[in-house]
Short mmCIF file of N, CA and C in Angstrom, two decimals:
data_model
loop_
_atom_site.label_atom_id
_atom_site.label_comp_id
_atom_site.label_asym_id
_atom_site.label_seq_id
_atom_site.Cartn_x
_atom_site.Cartn_y
_atom_site.Cartn_z
N UNK A 25 114.49 121.50 75.99
CA UNK A 25 115.88 121.90 76.35
C UNK A 25 116.15 120.28 75.87
N UNK A 26 117.30 119.43 75.34
CA UNK A 26 117.16 118.41 74.99
C UNK A 26 117.87 117.54 74.95
N UNK A 27 117.39 117.06 76.52
CA UNK A 27 116.58 115.80 77.07
C UNK A 27 115.31 116.26 76.87
N UNK A 28 114.24 116.32 77.32
CA UNK A 28 112.86 116.98 77.41
C UNK A 28 113.30 116.22 75.50
N UNK A 29 113.77 116.78 74.23
CA UNK A 29 113.29 117.19 73.23
C UNK A 29 113.36 115.28 72.68
N UNK A 30 114.77 115.07 72.97
CA UNK A 30 115.45 113.55 72.25
C UNK A 30 114.31 112.47 73.30
N UNK A 31 113.95 112.77 74.44
CA UNK A 31 112.03 111.98 74.81
C UNK A 31 111.54 111.38 74.60
N UNK A 32 111.21 113.01 74.65
CA UNK A 32 109.56 113.60 73.71
C UNK A 32 109.01 112.60 72.26
N UNK A 33 110.42 113.32 72.07
CA UNK A 33 109.85 113.04 70.27
C UNK A 33 110.04 111.44 70.30
N UNK A 34 110.98 110.97 70.62
CA UNK A 34 111.00 108.96 70.29
C UNK A 34 109.77 109.18 70.65
N UNK A 35 109.36 109.22 72.62
CA UNK A 35 108.33 108.48 73.21
C UNK A 35 107.50 108.97 72.03
N UNK A 36 106.58 109.77 71.53
CA UNK A 36 105.45 109.94 70.75
C UNK A 36 105.75 109.13 69.01
N UNK A 37 106.48 109.08 68.88
CA UNK A 37 107.54 108.60 67.93
C UNK A 37 107.23 106.87 68.35
N UNK A 38 106.69 106.28 68.98
CA UNK A 38 106.92 105.02 69.36
C UNK A 38 104.81 104.88 70.11
N UNK A 39 104.54 106.30 70.10
CA UNK A 39 103.05 106.06 71.42
C UNK A 39 102.16 106.53 70.96
N UNK A 40 102.47 108.06 70.49
CA UNK A 40 101.29 108.47 69.20
C UNK A 40 99.94 108.31 68.84
N UNK A 41 101.17 106.96 67.47
CA UNK A 41 99.58 105.85 67.19
C UNK A 41 99.00 105.24 66.74
N UNK A 42 99.00 104.43 68.31
CA UNK A 42 97.94 104.47 69.56
C UNK A 42 97.71 104.59 70.60
N UNK A 43 97.79 105.60 71.12
CA UNK A 43 96.96 106.14 71.57
C UNK A 43 95.24 106.38 71.83
N UNK A 44 95.11 106.34 73.49
CA UNK A 44 93.33 106.54 72.65
C UNK A 44 93.15 108.43 72.36
N UNK A 45 91.93 108.67 72.21
CA UNK A 45 91.40 109.96 72.23
C UNK A 45 92.18 110.73 73.85
N UNK A 46 92.23 109.61 74.49
CA UNK A 46 92.03 110.96 75.96
C UNK A 46 92.71 110.44 76.32
N UNK A 47 94.17 109.78 75.57
CA UNK A 47 95.74 109.35 76.30
C UNK A 47 95.83 110.86 76.25
N UNK A 48 96.36 111.34 74.38
CA UNK A 48 96.17 111.94 73.57
C UNK A 48 96.03 112.63 74.76
N UNK A 49 94.91 113.84 74.47
CA UNK A 49 94.32 114.35 75.65
C UNK A 49 95.65 115.04 76.88
N UNK A 50 96.29 113.64 77.30
CA UNK A 50 96.71 113.48 78.42
C UNK A 50 98.63 114.27 78.69
N UNK A 51 98.39 113.39 77.13
CA UNK A 51 100.27 114.02 76.53
C UNK A 51 99.83 115.16 76.49
N UNK A 52 99.45 114.82 75.44
CA UNK A 52 99.08 117.88 75.40
C UNK A 52 99.69 118.03 76.53
N UNK A 53 98.45 117.98 78.34
CA UNK A 53 98.04 118.53 79.47
C UNK A 53 99.71 118.13 80.03
N UNK A 54 100.43 117.01 79.39
CA UNK A 54 101.56 116.58 80.22
C UNK A 54 102.69 117.82 80.14
N UNK A 55 102.61 117.74 79.21
CA UNK A 55 104.34 118.23 78.02
C UNK A 55 103.37 119.91 77.88
N UNK A 56 102.51 120.21 78.35
CA UNK A 56 102.65 121.49 77.56
C UNK A 56 101.94 122.35 79.29
N UNK A 57 101.07 122.67 80.10
CA UNK A 57 100.94 122.63 80.79
C UNK A 57 102.48 123.22 82.12
N UNK A 58 103.41 122.58 82.47
CA UNK A 58 104.59 122.66 83.08
C UNK A 58 104.89 123.81 82.31
N UNK A 59 105.02 124.79 84.03
CA UNK A 59 106.09 126.16 83.07
C UNK A 59 107.69 126.06 83.36
N UNK A 60 107.89 124.81 83.54
CA UNK A 60 109.85 124.71 83.62
C UNK A 60 109.77 123.24 82.93
N UNK A 61 110.22 123.61 82.09
CA UNK A 61 111.23 121.98 81.22
C UNK A 61 111.51 120.68 81.59
N UNK A 62 112.03 121.89 82.99
CA UNK A 62 113.22 120.76 83.72
C UNK A 62 112.55 118.73 84.79
N UNK A 63 110.89 120.22 85.40
CA UNK A 63 110.07 119.09 85.69
C UNK A 63 109.06 118.09 85.04
N UNK A 64 108.91 118.09 84.15
CA UNK A 64 108.77 117.31 83.36
C UNK A 64 109.73 116.29 82.54
N UNK A 65 111.22 116.30 83.00
CA UNK A 65 112.14 115.08 82.36
C UNK A 65 112.26 114.52 84.30
N UNK A 66 112.02 115.81 85.67
CA UNK A 66 112.70 115.06 87.01
C UNK A 66 110.77 114.06 86.53
N UNK A 67 110.23 114.04 86.30
CA UNK A 67 109.16 112.84 86.87
C UNK A 67 109.78 112.00 86.09
N UNK A 68 109.51 112.32 84.38
CA UNK A 68 109.38 110.60 84.06
C UNK A 68 111.27 109.83 83.72
N UNK A 69 111.97 110.97 84.71
CA UNK A 69 113.13 109.38 85.00
C UNK A 69 112.43 109.21 87.44
N UNK A 70 111.51 109.81 87.51
CA UNK A 70 111.44 109.80 88.77
C UNK A 70 112.62 110.27 90.24
N UNK A 71 112.72 111.00 89.78
CA UNK A 71 113.42 112.02 89.90
C UNK A 71 112.11 112.14 91.50
N UNK A 72 112.23 113.97 91.17
CA UNK A 72 110.61 113.93 91.64
C UNK A 72 109.11 114.00 91.46
N UNK A 73 108.95 113.30 92.41
CA UNK A 73 107.31 112.65 92.26
C UNK A 73 106.77 114.09 91.54
N UNK A 74 105.64 113.93 90.33
CA UNK A 74 104.51 114.72 90.49
C UNK A 74 103.29 114.86 90.54
N UNK A 75 103.12 115.86 90.15
CA UNK A 75 101.42 116.20 90.53
C UNK A 75 100.33 115.37 90.07
N UNK A 76 99.29 115.24 92.01
CA UNK A 76 98.46 114.20 91.88
C UNK A 76 97.68 114.23 90.71
N UNK A 77 97.42 115.71 89.60
CA UNK A 77 97.09 115.69 88.36
C UNK A 77 97.25 115.59 87.46
N UNK A 78 98.97 115.17 87.36
CA UNK A 78 99.63 114.63 85.86
C UNK A 78 100.24 113.29 86.08
N UNK A 79 100.25 112.73 87.15
CA UNK A 79 100.84 111.47 87.29
C UNK A 79 99.14 110.02 86.83
N UNK A 80 99.82 110.17 85.51
CA UNK A 80 98.70 109.44 85.06
C UNK A 80 99.02 108.15 84.44
N UNK A 81 98.46 107.24 83.15
CA UNK A 81 98.47 105.58 82.76
C UNK A 81 99.71 106.46 81.85
N UNK A 82 99.79 107.58 81.28
CA UNK A 82 100.26 108.60 80.09
C UNK A 82 101.63 109.29 80.39
N UNK A 83 101.75 109.06 82.04
CA UNK A 83 102.73 109.85 82.52
C UNK A 83 103.99 108.30 83.20
N UNK A 84 103.14 107.27 83.49
CA UNK A 84 103.67 105.69 83.77
C UNK A 84 103.70 105.50 82.43
N UNK A 85 103.67 105.95 81.37
CA UNK A 85 104.11 104.45 80.01
C UNK A 85 105.56 105.87 79.86
N UNK A 86 105.37 107.31 79.61
CA UNK A 86 106.30 107.68 80.08
C UNK A 86 107.33 106.78 80.94
N UNK A 87 107.43 107.14 81.45
CA UNK A 87 108.95 107.04 83.03
C UNK A 87 109.22 105.54 82.34
N UNK A 88 108.30 104.08 82.21
CA UNK A 88 108.32 103.38 81.87
C UNK A 88 109.86 103.11 80.62
N UNK A 89 109.09 104.33 79.44
CA UNK A 89 109.83 104.63 77.96
C UNK A 89 112.06 104.76 78.58
N UNK A 90 111.42 106.26 79.55
CA UNK A 90 112.70 106.44 80.05
C UNK A 90 113.68 105.84 80.53
N UNK A 91 113.45 104.23 81.18
CA UNK A 91 113.67 103.45 80.89
C UNK A 91 114.74 103.42 80.80
N UNK A 92 114.50 103.18 79.41
CA UNK A 92 114.82 102.11 78.34
C UNK A 92 115.67 100.69 78.47
N UNK A 93 115.03 100.21 78.68
CA UNK A 93 115.68 98.47 79.85
C UNK A 93 116.39 98.29 78.59
N UNK A 94 116.39 98.44 77.32
CA UNK A 94 116.81 97.65 75.70
C UNK A 94 118.06 98.64 75.60
N UNK A 95 117.74 98.93 75.86
CA UNK A 95 118.97 99.83 76.08
C UNK A 95 119.55 100.54 74.80
N UNK A 96 118.33 100.89 74.11
CA UNK A 96 119.09 101.89 72.83
C UNK A 96 120.05 102.56 71.89
N UNK A 97 120.46 103.54 71.62
CA UNK A 97 120.92 104.41 71.65
C UNK A 97 119.91 105.67 71.28
N UNK A 98 120.27 106.51 71.93
CA UNK A 98 119.61 107.48 71.70
C UNK A 98 120.13 109.33 72.35
N UNK A 99 120.25 109.65 70.71
CA UNK A 99 121.41 110.08 71.24
C UNK A 99 120.25 111.86 69.22
N UNK A 100 119.75 110.95 69.56
CA UNK A 100 119.17 112.62 69.02
C UNK A 100 117.36 112.57 68.24
N UNK A 101 117.15 113.33 68.34
CA UNK A 101 115.31 112.65 67.87
C UNK A 101 115.06 112.42 66.65
N UNK A 102 114.52 111.72 66.68
CA UNK A 102 113.84 110.20 64.84
C UNK A 102 113.96 111.32 64.14
N UNK A 103 114.08 111.48 62.77
CA UNK A 103 113.42 111.85 61.68
C UNK A 103 112.38 112.64 61.07
N UNK A 104 112.52 113.43 60.89
CA UNK A 104 111.13 113.82 59.97
C UNK A 104 109.87 113.60 58.65
N UNK A 105 108.80 112.94 59.39
CA UNK A 105 107.47 112.55 58.81
C UNK A 105 106.90 112.92 57.96
N UNK A 106 107.34 112.61 56.33
CA UNK A 106 105.75 113.86 55.63
C UNK A 106 105.03 112.79 55.86
#
């Protein structure tokens, strides 16, 4: 879904480079394990609680990113870098 594509790609661009290997594994599980993309969106926006096994530091980072406290305009995915 478009909302997750924008949210997750911008989050990844900003955060993946500084995550530990363990955090990268948790992020991978967070974005690939749920069978419903809406669940990820609801957890990130705190509309619904996440299951305990996915409620970790990386989800907390994603939740903070989703709040967009700087009111950045986030209308599209970042450009691909080679």
